[in-house]
Short mmCIF file of N, CA and C in Angstrom, two decimals:
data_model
loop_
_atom_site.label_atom_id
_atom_site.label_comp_id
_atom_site.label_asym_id
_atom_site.label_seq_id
_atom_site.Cartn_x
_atom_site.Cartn_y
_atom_site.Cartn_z
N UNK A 1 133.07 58.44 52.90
CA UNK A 1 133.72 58.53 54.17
C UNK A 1 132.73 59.06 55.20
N UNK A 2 132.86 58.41 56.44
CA UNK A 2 131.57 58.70 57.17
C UNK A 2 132.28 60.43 58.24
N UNK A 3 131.12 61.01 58.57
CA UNK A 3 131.01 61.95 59.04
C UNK A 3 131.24 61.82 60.89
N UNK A 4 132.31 61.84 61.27
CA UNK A 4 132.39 61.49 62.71
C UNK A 4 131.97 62.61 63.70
N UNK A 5 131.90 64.05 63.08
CA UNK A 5 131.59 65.16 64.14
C UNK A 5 130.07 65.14 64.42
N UNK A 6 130.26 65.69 65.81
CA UNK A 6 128.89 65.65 66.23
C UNK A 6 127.63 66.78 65.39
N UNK A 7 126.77 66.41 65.88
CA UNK A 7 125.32 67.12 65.23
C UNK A 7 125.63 68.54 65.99
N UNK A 8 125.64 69.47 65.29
CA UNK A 8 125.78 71.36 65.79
C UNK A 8 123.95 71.30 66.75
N UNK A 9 123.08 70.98 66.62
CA UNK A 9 122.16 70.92 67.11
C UNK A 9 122.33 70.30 68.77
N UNK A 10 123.00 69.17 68.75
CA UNK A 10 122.86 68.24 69.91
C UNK A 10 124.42 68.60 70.24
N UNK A 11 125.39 69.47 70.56
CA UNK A 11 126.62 70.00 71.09
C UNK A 11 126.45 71.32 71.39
N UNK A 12 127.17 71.03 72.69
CA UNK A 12 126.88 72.29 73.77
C UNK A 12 128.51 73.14 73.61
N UNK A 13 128.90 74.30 73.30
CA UNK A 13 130.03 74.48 73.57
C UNK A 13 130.08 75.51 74.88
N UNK A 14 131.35 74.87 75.27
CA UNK A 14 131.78 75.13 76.59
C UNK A 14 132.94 75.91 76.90
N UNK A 15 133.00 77.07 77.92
CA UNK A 15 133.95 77.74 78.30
C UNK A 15 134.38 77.90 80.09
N UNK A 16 135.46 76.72 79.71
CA UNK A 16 135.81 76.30 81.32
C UNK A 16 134.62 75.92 81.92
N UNK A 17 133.94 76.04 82.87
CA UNK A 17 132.58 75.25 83.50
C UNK A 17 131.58 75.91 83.33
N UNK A 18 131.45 76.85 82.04
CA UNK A 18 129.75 77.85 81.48
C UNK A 18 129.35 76.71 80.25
N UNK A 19 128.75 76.26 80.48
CA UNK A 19 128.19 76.72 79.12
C UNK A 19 127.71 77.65 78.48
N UNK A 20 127.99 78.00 76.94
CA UNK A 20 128.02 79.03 76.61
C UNK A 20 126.57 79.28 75.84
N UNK A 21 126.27 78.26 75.11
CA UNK A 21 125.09 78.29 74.21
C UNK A 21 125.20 77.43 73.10
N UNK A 22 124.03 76.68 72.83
CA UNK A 22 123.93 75.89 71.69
C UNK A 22 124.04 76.57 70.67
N UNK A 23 124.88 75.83 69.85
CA UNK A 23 124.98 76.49 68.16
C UNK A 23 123.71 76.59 67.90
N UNK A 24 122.73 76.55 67.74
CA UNK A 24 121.05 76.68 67.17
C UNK A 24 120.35 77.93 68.26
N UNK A 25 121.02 78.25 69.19
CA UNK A 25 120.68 78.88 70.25
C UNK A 25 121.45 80.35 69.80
N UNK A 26 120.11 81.61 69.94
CA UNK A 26 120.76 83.51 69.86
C UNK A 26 121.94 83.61 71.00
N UNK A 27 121.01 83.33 72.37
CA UNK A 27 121.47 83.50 73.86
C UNK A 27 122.29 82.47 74.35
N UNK A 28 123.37 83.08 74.96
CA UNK A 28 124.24 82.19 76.05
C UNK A 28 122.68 81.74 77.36
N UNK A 29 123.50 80.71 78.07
CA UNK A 29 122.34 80.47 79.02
C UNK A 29 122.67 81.11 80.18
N UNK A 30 123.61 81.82 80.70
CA UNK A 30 123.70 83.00 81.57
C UNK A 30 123.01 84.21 81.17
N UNK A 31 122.52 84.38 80.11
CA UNK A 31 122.42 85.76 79.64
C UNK A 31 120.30 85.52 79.70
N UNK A 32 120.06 84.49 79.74
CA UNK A 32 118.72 83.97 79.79
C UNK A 32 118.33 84.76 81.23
N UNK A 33 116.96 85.28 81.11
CA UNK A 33 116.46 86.50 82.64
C UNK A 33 115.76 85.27 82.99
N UNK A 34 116.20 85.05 84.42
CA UNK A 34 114.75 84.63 85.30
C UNK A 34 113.69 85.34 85.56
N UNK A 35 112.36 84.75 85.34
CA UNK A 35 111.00 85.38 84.58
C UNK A 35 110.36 84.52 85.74
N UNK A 36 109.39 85.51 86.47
CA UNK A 36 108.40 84.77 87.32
C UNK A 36 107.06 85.61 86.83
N UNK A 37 106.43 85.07 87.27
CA UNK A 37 105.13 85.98 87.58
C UNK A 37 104.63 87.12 87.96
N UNK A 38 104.32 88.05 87.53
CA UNK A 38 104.30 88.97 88.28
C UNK A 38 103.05 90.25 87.75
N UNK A 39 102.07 90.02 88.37
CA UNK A 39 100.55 90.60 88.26
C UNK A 39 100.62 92.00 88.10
N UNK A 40 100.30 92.35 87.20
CA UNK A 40 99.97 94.32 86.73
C UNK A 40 98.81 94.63 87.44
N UNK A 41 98.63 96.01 87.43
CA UNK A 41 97.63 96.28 88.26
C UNK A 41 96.65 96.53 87.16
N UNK A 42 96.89 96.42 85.89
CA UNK A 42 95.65 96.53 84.57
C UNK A 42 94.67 95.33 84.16
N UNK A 43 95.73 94.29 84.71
CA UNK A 43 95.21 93.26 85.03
C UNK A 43 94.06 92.86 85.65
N UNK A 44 94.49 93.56 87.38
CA UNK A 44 93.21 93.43 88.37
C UNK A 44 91.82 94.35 87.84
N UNK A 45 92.24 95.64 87.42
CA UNK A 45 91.60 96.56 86.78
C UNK A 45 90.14 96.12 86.04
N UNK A 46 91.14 95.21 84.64
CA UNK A 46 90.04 94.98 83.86
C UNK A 46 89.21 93.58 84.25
N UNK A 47 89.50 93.02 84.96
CA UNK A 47 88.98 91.67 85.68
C UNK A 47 88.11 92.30 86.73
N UNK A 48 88.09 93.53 87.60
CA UNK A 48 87.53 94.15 88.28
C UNK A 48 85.47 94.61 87.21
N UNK A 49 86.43 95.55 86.17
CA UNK A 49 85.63 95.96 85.18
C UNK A 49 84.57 95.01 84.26
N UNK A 50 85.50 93.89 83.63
CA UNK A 50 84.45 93.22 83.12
C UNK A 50 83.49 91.99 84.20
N UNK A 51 83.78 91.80 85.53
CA UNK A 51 83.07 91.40 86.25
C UNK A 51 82.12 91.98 86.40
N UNK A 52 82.52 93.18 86.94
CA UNK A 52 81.19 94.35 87.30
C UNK A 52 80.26 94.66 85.75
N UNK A 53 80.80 94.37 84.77
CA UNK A 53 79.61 94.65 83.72
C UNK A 53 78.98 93.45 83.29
N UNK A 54 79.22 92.31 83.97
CA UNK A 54 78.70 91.02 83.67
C UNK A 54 77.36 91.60 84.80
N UNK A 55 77.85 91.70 86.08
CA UNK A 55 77.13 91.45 87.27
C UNK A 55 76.15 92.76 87.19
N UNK A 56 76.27 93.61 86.90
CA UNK A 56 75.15 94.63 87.44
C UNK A 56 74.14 94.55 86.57
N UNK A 57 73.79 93.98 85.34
CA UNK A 57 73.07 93.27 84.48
C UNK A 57 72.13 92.37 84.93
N UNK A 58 73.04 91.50 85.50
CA UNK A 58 72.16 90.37 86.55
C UNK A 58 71.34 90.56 87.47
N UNK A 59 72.28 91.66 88.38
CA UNK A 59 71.49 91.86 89.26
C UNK A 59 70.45 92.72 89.30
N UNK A 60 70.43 93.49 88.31
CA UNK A 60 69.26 94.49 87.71
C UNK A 60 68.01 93.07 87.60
N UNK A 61 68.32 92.57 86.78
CA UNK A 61 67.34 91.56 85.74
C UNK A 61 66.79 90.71 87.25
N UNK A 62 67.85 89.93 88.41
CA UNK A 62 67.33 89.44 88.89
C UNK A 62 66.29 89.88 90.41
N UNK A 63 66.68 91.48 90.49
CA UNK A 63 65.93 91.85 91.47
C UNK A 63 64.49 93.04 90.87
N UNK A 64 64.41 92.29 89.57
CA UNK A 64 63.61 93.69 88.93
C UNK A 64 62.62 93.78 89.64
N UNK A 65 61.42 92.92 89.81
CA UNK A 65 60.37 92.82 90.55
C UNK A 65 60.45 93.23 92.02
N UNK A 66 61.32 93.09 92.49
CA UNK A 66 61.48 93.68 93.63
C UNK A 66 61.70 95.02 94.57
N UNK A 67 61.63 95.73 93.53
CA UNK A 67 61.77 96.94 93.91
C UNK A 67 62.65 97.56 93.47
N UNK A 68 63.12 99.43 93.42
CA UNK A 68 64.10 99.78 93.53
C UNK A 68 65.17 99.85 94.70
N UNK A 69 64.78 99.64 95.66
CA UNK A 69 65.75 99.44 96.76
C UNK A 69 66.30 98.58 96.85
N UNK A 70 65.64 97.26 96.53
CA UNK A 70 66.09 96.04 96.61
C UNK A 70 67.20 96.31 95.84
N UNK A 71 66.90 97.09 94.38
CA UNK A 71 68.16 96.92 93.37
C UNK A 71 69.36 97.79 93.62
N UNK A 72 68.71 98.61 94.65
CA UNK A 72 70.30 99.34 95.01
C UNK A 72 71.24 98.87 96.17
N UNK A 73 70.37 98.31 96.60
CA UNK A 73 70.80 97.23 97.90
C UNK A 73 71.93 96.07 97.53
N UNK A 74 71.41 95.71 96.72
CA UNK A 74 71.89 94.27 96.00
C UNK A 74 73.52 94.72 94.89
N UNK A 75 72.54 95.63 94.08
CA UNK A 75 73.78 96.16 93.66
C UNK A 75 74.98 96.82 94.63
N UNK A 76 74.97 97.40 95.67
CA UNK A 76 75.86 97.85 96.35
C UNK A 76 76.48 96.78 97.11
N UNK A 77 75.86 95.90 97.40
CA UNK A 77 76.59 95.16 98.22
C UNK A 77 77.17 93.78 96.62
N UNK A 78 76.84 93.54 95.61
CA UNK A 78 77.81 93.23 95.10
C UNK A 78 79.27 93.93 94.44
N UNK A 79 78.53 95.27 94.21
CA UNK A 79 79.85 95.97 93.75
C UNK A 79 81.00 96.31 95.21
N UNK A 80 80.09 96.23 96.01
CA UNK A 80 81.53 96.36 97.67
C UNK A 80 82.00 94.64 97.55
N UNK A 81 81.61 94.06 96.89
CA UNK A 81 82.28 91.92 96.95
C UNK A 81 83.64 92.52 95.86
N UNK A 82 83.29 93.17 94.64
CA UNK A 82 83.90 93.33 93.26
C UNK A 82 85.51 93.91 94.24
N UNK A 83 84.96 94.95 94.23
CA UNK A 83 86.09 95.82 94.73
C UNK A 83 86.83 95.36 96.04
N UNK A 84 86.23 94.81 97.01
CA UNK A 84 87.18 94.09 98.15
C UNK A 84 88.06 92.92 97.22
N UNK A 85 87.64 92.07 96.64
CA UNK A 85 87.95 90.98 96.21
C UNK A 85 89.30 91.84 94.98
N UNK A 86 89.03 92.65 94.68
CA UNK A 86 90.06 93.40 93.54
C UNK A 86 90.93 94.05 94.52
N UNK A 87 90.94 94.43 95.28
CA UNK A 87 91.40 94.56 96.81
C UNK A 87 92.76 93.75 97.14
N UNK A 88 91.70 92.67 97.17
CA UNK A 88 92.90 92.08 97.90
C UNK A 88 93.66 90.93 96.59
N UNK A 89 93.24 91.16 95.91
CA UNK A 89 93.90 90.53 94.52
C UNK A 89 95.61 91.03 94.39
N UNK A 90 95.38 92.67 95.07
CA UNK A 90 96.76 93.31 94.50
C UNK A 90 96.55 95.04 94.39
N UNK A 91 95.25 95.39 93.81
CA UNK A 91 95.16 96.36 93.31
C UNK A 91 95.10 97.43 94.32
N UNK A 92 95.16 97.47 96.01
CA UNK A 92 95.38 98.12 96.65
C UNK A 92 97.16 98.11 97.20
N UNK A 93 97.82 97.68 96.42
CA UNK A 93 99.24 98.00 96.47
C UNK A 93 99.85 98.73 95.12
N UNK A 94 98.77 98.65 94.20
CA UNK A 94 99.02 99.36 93.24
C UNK A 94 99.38 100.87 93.62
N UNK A 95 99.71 101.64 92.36
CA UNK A 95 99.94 103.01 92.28
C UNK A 95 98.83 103.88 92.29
N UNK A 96 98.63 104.74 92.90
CA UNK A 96 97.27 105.84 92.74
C UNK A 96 96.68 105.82 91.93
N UNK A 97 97.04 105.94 90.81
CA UNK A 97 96.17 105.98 90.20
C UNK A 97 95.17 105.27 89.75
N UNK A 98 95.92 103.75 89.79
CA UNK A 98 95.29 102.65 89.25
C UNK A 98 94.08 102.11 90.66
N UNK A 99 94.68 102.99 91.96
CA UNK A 99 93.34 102.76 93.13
C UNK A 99 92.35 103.68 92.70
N UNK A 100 92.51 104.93 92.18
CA UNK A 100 91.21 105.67 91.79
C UNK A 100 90.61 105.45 90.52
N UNK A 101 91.26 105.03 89.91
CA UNK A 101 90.58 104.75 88.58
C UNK A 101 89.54 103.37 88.66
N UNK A 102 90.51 102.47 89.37
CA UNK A 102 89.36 101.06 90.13
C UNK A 102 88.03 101.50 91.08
N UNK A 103 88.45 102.41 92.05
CA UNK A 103 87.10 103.00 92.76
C UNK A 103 86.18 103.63 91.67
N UNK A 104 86.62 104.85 91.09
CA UNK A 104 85.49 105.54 90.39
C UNK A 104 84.62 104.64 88.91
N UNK A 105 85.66 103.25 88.28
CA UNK A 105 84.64 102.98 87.78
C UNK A 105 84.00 102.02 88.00
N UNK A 106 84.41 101.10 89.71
CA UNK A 106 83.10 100.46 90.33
C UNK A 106 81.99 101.41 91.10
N UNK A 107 82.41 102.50 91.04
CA UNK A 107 81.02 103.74 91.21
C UNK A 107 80.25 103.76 90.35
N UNK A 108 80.93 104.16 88.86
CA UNK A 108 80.55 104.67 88.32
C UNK A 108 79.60 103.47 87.84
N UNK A 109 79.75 102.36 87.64
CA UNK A 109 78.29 101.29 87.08
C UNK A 109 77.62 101.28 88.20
N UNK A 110 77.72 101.81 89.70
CA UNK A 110 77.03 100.89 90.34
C UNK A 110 75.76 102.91 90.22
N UNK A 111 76.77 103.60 90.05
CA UNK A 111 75.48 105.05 90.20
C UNK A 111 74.88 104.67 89.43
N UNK A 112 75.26 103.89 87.51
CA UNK A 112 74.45 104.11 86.37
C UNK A 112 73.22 103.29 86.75
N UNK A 113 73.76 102.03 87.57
CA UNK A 113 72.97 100.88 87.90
C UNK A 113 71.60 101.13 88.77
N UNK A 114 71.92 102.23 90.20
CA UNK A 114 71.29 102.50 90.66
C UNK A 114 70.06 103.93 90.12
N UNK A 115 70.69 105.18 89.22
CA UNK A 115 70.14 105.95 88.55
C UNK A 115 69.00 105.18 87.39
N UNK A 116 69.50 104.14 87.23
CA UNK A 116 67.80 103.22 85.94
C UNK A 116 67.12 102.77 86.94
N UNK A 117 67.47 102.09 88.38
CA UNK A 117 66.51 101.34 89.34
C UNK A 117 65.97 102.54 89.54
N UNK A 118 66.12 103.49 90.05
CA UNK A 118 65.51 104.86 90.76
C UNK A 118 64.61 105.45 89.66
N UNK A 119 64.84 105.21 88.52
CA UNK A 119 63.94 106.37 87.05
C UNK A 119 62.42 105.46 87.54
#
């Protein structure tokens, strides 16, 4: 005798005009959160951080011959690109802390950076 009910997979049950949730389904589909996007400031942080430890490398290596000024020059004005650009990413609407913790450790590579050009 053939099986006339529908597939529990492919049937939606319904309460007055909700649907409620697929039998194969935990969640009703009202109970489902609308989920957007939405950027952490640890985010900007470490994208801030591992930029700046890519770049002050470089720019060590590529202004070596040139002097130490050159390398503090260069370095300062890329670590002020790092931090504007982390800036305006978000991380100056962040919470305090996460603005001082972003300032002191694009200082803090650009002093280490400039303290080896200067030795």
């Amino acid at each position: 005798m053939p099986d006339n009910r529908p597939d529990p997979a492919e049937e939606d049950i319904w309460a007055g005009d909700r649907r409620l949730s697929r039998p194969d389904s935990s969640l009703p589909d009202w109970y489902t959160p609308d989920v957007i996007y939405r950027p952490i400031p640890i985010a900007w942080f470490a994208g801030a951080l591992v930029l700046q430890c890519i770049a002050m490398p470089i720019i060590f290596m590529l202004t070596l011959g040139s002097g130490p000024i050159a390398i503090v020059m260069a370095s300062a004005l890329v670590t002020g690109t790092i931090g504007w650009i982390t800036w305006q990413r978000g991380i100056g609407n962040a919470a305090l802390g996460w603005r001082i913790a972003t300032i002191t450790m694009l200082a803090g590579f650009l002093a280490l950076n400039c303290f080896v050009a200067l030795s």
